[in-house]
CSV table of C-alpha atoms and ligand atoms in Angstrom, one decimal:
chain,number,residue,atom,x,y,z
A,1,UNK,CA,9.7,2.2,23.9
A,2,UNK,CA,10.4,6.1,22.9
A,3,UNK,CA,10.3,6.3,19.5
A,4,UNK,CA,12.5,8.7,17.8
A,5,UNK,CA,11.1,11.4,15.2
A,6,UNK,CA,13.8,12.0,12.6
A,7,UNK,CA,12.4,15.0,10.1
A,8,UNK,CA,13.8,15.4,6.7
A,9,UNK,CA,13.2,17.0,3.7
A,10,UNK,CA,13.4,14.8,0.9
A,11,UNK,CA,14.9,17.8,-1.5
A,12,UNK,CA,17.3,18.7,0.5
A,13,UNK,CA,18.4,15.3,2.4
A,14,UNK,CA,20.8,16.0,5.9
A,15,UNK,CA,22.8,13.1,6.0
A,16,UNK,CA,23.6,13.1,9.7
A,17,UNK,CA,19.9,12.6,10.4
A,18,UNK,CA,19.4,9.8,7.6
A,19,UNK,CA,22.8,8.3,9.2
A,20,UNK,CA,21.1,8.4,12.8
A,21,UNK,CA,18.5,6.5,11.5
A,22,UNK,CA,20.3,3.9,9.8
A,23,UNK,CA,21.9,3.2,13.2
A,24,UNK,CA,18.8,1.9,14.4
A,25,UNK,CA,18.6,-0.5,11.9
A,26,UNK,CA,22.4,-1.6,11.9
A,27,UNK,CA,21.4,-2.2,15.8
A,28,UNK,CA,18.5,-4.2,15.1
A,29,UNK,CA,15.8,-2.0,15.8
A,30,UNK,CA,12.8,-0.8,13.7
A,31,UNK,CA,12.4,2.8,11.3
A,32,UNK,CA,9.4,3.8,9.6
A,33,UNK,CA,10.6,6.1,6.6
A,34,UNK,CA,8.3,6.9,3.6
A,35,UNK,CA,8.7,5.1,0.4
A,36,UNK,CA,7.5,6.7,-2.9
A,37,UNK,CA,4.0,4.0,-2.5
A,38,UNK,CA,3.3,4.5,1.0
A,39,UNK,CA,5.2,4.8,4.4
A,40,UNK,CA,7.3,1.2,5.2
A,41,UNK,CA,8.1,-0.2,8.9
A,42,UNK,CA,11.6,-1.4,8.2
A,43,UNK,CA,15.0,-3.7,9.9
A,44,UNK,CA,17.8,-5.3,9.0
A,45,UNK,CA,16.4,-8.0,6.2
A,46,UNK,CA,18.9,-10.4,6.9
A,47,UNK,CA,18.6,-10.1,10.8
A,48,UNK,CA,15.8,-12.2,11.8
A,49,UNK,CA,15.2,-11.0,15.5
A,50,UNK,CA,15.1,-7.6,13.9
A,51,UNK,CA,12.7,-9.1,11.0
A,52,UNK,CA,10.4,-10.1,14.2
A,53,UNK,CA,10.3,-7.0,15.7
A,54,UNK,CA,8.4,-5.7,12.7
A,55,UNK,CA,5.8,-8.5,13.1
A,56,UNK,CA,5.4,-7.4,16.6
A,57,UNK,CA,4.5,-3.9,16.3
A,58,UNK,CA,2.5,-4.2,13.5
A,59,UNK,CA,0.5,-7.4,15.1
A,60,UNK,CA,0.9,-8.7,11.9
A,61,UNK,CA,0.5,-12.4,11.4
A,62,UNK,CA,3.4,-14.4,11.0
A,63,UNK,CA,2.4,-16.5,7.5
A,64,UNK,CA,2.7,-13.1,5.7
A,65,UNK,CA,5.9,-12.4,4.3
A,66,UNK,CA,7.8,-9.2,3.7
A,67,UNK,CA,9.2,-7.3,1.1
A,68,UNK,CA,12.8,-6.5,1.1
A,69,UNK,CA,14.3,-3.3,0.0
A,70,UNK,CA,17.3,-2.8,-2.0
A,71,UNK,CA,19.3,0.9,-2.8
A,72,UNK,CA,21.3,-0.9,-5.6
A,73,UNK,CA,21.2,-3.9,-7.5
A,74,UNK,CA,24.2,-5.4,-7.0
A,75,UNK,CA,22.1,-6.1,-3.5
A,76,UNK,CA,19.5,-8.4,-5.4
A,77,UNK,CA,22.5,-11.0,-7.2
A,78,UNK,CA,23.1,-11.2,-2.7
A,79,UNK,CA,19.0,-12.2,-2.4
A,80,UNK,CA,17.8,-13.9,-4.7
A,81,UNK,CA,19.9,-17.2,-6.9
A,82,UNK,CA,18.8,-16.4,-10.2
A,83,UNK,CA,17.4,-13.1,-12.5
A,84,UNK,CA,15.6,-13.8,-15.3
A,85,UNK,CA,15.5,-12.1,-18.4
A,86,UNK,CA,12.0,-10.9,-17.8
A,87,UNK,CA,13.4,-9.7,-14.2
A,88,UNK,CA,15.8,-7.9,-15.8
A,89,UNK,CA,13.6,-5.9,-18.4
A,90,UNK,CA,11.2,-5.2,-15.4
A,91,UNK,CA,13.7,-3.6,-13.2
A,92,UNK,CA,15.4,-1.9,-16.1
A,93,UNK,CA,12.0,-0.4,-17.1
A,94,UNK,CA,10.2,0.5,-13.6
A,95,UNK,CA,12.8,0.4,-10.8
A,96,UNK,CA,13.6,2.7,-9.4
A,97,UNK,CA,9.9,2.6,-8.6
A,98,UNK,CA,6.7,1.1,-7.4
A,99,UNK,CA,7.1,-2.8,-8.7
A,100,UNK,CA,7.7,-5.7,-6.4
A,101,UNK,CA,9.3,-8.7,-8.1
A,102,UNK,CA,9.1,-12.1,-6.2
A,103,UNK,CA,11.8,-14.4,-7.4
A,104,UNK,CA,13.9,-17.3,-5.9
A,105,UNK,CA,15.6,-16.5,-2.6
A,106,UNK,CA,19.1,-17.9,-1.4
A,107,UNK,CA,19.8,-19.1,1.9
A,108,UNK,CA,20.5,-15.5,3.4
A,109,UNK,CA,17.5,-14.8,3.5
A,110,UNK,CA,15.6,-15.8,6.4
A,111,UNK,CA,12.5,-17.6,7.1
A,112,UNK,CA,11.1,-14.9,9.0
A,113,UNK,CA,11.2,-12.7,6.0
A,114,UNK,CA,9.8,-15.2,3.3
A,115,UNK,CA,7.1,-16.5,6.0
A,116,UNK,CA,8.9,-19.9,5.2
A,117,UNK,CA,8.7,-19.5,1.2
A,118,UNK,CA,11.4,-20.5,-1.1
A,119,UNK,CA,10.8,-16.9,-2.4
A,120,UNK,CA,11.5,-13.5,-1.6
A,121,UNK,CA,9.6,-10.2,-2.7
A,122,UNK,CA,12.2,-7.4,-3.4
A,123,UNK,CA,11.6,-3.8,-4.6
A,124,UNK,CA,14.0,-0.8,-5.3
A,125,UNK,CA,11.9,2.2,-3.8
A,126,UNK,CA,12.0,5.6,-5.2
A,127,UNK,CA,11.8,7.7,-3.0
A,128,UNK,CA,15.0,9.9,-1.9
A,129,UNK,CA,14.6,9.5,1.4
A,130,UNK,CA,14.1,5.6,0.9
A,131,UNK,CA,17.1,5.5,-0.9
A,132,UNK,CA,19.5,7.5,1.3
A,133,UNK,CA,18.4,5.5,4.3
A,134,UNK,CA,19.3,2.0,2.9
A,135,UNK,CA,22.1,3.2,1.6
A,136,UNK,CA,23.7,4.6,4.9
A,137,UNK,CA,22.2,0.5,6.5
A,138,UNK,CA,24.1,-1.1,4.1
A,139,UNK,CA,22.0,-4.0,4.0
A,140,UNK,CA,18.5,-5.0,2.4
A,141,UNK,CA,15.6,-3.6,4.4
A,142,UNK,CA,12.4,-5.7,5.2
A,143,UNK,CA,9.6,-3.4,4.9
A,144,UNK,CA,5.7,-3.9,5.3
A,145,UNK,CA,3.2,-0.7,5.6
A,146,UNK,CA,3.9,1.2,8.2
A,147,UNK,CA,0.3,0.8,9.9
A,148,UNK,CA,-1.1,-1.5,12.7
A,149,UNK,CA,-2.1,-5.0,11.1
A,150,UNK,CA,-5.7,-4.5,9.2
A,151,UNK,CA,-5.7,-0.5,9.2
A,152,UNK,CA,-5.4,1.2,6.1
A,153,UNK,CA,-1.1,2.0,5.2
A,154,UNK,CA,0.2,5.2,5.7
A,155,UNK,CA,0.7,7.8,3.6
A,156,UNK,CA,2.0,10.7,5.9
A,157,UNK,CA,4.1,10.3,9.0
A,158,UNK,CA,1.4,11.5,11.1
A,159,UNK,CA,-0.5,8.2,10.3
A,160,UNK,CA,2.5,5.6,11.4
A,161,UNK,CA,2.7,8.4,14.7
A,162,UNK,CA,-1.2,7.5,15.6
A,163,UNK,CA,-0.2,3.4,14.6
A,164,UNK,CA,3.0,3.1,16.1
A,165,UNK,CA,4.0,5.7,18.7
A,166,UNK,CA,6.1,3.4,21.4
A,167,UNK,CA,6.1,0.3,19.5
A,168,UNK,CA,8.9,1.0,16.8
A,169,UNK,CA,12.7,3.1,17.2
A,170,UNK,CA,12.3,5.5,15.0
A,171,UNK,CA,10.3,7.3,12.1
A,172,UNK,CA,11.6,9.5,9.7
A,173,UNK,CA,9.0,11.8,8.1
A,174,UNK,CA,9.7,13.0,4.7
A,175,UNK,CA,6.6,14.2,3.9
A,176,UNK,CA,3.5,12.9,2.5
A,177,UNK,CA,3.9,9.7,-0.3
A,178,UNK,CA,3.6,10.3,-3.9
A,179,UNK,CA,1.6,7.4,-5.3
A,180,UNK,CA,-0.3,6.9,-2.4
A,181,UNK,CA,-0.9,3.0,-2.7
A,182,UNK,CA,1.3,0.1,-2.3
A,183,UNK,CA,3.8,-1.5,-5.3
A,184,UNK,CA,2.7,-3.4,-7.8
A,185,UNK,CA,3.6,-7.3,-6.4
A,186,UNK,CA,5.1,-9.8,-9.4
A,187,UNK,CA,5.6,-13.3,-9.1
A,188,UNK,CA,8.1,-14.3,-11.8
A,189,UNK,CA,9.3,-17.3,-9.6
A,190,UNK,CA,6.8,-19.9,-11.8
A,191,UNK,CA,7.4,-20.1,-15.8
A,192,UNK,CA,4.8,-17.3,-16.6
A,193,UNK,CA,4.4,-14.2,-14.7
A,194,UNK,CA,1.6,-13.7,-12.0
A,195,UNK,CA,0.5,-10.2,-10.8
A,196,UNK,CA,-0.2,-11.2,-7.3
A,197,UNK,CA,-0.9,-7.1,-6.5
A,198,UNK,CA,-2.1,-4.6,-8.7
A,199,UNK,CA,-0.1,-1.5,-7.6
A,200,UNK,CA,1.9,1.4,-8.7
A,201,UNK,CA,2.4,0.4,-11.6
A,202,UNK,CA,-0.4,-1.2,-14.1
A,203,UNK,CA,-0.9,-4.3,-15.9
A,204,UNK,CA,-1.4,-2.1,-18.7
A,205,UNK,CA,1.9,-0.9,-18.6
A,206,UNK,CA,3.5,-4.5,-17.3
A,207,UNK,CA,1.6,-6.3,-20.6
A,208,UNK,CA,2.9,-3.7,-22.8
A,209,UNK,CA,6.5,-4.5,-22.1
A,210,UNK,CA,6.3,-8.4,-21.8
A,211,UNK,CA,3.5,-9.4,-22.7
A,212,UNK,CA,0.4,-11.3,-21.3
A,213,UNK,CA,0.4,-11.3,-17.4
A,214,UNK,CA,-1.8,-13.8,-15.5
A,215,UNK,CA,-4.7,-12.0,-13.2
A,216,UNK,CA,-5.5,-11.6,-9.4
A,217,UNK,CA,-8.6,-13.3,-9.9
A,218,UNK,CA,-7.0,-16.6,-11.4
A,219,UNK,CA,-4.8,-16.8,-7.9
A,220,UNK,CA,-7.8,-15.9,-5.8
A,221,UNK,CA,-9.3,-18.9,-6.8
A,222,UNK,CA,-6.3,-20.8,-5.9
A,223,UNK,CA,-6.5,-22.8,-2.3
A,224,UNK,CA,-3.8,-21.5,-1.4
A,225,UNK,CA,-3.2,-17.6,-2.2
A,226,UNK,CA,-0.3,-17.4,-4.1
A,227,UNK,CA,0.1,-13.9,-1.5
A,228,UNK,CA,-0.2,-14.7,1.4
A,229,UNK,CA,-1.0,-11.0,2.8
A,230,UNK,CA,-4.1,-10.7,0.2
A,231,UNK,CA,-6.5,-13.3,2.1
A,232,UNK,CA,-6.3,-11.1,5.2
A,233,UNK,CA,-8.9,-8.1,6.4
A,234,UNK,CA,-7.0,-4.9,4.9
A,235,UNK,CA,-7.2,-1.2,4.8
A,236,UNK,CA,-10.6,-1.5,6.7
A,237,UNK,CA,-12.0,1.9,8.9
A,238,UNK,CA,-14.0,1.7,11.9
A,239,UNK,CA,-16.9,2.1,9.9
A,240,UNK,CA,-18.8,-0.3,7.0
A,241,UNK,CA,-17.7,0.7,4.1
A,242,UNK,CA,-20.2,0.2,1.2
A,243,UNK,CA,-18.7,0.4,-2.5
A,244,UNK,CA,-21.5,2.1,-4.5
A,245,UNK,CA,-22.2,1.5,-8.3
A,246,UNK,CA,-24.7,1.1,-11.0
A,247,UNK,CA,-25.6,-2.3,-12.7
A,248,UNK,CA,-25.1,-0.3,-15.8
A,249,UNK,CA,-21.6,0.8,-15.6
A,250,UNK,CA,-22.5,4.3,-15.0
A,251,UNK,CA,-22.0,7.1,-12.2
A,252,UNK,CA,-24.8,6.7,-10.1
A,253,UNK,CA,-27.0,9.9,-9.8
A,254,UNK,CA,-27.1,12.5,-8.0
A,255,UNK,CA,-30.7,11.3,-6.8
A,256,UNK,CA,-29.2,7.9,-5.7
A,257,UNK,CA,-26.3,9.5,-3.2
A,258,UNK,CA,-29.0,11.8,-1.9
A,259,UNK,CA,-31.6,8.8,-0.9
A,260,UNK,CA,-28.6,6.9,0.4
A,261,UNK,CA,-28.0,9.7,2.7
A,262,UNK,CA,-31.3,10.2,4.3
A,263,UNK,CA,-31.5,6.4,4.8
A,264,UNK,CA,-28.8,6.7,6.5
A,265,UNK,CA,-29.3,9.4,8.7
A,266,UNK,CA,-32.9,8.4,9.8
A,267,UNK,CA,-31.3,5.1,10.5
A,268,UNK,CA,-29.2,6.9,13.1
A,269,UNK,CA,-26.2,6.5,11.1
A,270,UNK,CA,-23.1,8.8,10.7
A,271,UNK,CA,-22.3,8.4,7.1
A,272,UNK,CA,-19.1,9.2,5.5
A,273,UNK,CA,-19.4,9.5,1.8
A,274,UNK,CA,-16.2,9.4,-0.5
A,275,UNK,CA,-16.6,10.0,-4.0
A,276,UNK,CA,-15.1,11.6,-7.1
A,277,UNK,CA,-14.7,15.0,-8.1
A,278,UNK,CA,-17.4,15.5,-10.6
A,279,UNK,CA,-19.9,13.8,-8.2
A,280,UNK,CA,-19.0,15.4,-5.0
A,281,UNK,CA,-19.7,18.7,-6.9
A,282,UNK,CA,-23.4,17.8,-7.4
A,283,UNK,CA,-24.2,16.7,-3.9
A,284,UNK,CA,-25.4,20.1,-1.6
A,285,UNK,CA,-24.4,20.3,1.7
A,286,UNK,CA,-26.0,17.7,4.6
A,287,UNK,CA,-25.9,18.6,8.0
A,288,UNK,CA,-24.9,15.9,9.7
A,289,UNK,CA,-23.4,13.9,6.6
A,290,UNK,CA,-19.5,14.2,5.4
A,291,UNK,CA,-18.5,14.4,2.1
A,292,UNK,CA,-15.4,14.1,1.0
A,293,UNK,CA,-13.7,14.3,-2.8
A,294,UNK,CA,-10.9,12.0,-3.3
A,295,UNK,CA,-10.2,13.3,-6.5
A,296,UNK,CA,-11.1,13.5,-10.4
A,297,UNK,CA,-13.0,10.2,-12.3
A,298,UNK,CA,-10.3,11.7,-14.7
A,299,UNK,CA,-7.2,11.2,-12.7
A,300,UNK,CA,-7.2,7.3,-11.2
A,301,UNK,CA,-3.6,8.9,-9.8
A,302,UNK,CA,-5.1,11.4,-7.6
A,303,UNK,CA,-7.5,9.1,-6.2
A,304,UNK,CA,-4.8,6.8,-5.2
A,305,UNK,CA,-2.8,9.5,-3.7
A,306,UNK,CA,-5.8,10.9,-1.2
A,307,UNK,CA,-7.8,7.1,-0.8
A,308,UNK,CA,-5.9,6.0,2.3
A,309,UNK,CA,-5.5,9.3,4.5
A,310,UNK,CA,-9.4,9.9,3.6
A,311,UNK,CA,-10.1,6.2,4.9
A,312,UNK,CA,-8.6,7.3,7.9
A,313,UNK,CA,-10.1,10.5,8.3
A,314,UNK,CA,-13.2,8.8,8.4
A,315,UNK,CA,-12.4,6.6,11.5
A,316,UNK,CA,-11.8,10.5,12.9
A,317,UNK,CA,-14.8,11.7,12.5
A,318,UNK,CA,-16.1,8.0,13.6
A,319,UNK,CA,-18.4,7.3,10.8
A,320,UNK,CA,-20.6,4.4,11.4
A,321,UNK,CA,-20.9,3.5,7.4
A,322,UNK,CA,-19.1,5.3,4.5
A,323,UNK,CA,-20.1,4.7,0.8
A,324,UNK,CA,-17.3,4.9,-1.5
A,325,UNK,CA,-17.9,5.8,-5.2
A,326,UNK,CA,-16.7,3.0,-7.5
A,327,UNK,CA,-13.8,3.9,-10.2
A,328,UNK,CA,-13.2,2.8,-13.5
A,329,UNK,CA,-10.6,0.1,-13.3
A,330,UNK,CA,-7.9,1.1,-15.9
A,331,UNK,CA,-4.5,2.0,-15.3
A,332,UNK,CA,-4.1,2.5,-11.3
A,333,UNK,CA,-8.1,2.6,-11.0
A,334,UNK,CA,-7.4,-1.1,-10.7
A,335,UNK,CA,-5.4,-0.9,-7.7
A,336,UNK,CA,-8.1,1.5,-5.9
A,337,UNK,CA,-11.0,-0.6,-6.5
A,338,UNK,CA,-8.6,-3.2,-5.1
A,339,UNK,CA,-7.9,-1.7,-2.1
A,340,UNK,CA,-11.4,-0.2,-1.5
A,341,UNK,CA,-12.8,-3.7,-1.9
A,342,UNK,CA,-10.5,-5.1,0.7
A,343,UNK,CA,-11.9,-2.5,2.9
A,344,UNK,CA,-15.3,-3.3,2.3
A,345,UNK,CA,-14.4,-7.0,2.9
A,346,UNK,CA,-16.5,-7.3,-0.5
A,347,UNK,CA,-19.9,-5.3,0.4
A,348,UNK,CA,-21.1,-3.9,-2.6
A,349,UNK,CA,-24.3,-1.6,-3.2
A,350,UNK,CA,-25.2,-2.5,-7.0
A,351,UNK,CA,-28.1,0.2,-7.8
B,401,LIG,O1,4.6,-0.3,-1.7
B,401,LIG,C1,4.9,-1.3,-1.0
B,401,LIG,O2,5.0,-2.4,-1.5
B,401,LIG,C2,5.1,-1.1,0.5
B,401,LIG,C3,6.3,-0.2,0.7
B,401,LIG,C4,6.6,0.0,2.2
B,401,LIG,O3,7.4,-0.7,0.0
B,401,LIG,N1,5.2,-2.3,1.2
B,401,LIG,C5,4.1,-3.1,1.3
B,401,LIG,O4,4.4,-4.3,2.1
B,401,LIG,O5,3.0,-2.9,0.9
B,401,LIG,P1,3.3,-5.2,2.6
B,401,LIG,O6,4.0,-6.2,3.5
B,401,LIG,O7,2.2,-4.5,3.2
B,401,LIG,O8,2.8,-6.1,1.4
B,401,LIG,C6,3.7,-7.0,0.8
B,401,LIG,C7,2.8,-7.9,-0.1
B,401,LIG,C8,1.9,-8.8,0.7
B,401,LIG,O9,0.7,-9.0,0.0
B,401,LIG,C9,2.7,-10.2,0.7
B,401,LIG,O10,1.9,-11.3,0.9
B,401,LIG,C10,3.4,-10.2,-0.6
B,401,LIG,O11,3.7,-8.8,-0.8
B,401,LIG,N2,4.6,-11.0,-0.6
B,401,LIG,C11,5.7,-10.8,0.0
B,401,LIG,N3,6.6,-11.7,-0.2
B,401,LIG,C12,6.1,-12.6,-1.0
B,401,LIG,C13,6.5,-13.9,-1.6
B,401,LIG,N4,7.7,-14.4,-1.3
B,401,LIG,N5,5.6,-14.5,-2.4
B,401,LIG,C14,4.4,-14.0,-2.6
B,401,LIG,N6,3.9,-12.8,-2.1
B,401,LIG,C15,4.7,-12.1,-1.3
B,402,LIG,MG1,0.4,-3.6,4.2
């Protein structure tokens, strides 16, 4: 398949290109097109050969259901049969913007979408682009990362080219992503809300509007996760990535990182290390070892915005192991250590 490159800037929108596009996915086909969180793979929601084409390209497994993606909310009375209360403080709080909520679908909606759920995820994105392309569809947009199956998502168009070059219609590069990590993901179907993701937006800032919010870790202990997509290998680089901390809560030295990397080296390693501002700035430099800042202990936002294009950079340079720096987990820190700890698949170096 060729796939088309459609470039726009997102300050200066050109309609004609956004409506090209669109026809893609009034035709069935598949568009990448950045999202505010990270880049999304999209079709026609309510078209479910268009739905599977997404599954396809991204080798995505079929049990893991999809976001859809709304321009206006007249769409989501269309989706979903009923908005709660606490649905409608959410949306009127954070949407446009980086929160998924999952609430009861109608018929409309198909099975391919909801992975056979009597739910649906839905999310009003952001970003310009975003919005001017599902506007010109007309219709909601399904819309998972925009990255092969198990690599980490996509935060410039560059990184949906190297995924999914031939396999999808069309990708519309706007530019790199703002947040840098995926939306916050909701569940308000059930009488208490879950937070099934953390995201975009925090549970700091979700608790202070309505209140207590049940935890990740209470559905991971569930048989059955309660998202489907969290029980699969995620985000992960070529390489083993090793979060790093202390027992103690603090940074870990200088002295520590510097061990690390001459164990690593005389084991005939090519180590990739990925750590904060303030520590980077201690380390000399290696030959033979990368080191990389992803951005101040400080600002939890900046290390969202840089974690996935500097997990990818790493495959790049084809590290064999990287050790990522552990964050504190407030505000969006949460959704970093998240993400980082789905890309170790759990390894941890406690020092
Ligand atoms: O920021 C984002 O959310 C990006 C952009 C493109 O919007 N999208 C995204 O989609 O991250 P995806 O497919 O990579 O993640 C969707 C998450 C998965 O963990 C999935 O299991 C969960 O949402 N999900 C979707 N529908 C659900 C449902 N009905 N019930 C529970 N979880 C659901
Ligand atoms: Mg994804």
């Amino acid at each position: 398949m060729q796939t088309a490159l459609f470039k726009v800037n997102p300050e200066e929108i050109d309609q004609n290109l956004i409506d090209q596009a669109a026809e893609f996915l009034k035709i069935g086909e598949t568009v990448a097109f950045p999202t505010e969180t990270v880049y999304g793979l999209g079709a026609n929601g309510l078209n479910p050969v268009a739905v599977r084409k997404i599954f396809s390209a991204k080798g995505r497994p079929s049990d893991n259901p999809l976001i859809l993606h709304v321009a206006e909310l007249e769409q989501v009375e269309k989706i979903v049969t009923s908005i709660p209360d606490l649905a409608d403080l959410l949306m009127q709080r954070f949407w446009p913007g980086p929160l998924t909520l999952v609430l009861p679908k109608r018929e409309v909606v198909p099975a391919e979408v909801t992975a056979g759920l009597e739910t649906v995820a839905v999310r009003m994105p952001a970003h310009p682009v975003a919005q001017a392309l599902l506007r010109s569809a007309g219709v909601p947009v399904a819309a998972p990362s925009a990255n092969l199956s198990g690599k980490p998502s996509p935060t410039r168009a560059e990184h949906v080219w190297q995924d999914l070059q031939g396999r999808v219609a069309a990708i519309v590069d706007g530019g790199e992503t703002g947040v840098g990590l995926e939306s916050t993901v909701l569940d308000l179907s059930t009488s208490e809300p879950y937070l099934l993701r953390p995201g975009g937006v925090s549970l700091e800032e979700l608790e202070e509007l309505i209140g207590e919010v049940h935890l990740p870790a209470e559905v991971d202990k569930a048989e059955t996760p309660k998202a489907p997509g969290m029980k699969y290998r995620h985000y992960a680089p070529e390489g083993l990535l090793w979060i790093v901390e202390m027992a103690s809560g603090y940074p870990v030295p200088t002295a520590e990182w510097l061990r690390l990397a001459q164990e690593a080296i005389a084991n005939g390693q090519k180590p990739f290390f990925l750590l904060s501002q303030e520590t980077a700035q201690q380390i000399p430099e290696i030959p033979c070892i990368t080191i990389r800042s992803f951005g101040s202990r400080q600002r939890p936002e900046e290390i969202a915005h840089n974690l996935f294009a500097l997990l990818r950079e790493a495959d790049k340079e084809q590290a064999t192991v990287i050790y990522a720096e552990a964050i504190g987990k407030t505000g969006i820190g949460a959704a970093v250590m998240n993400r980082l700890g789905k890309a170790a698949g759990g390894r941890r170096l406690i020092l």
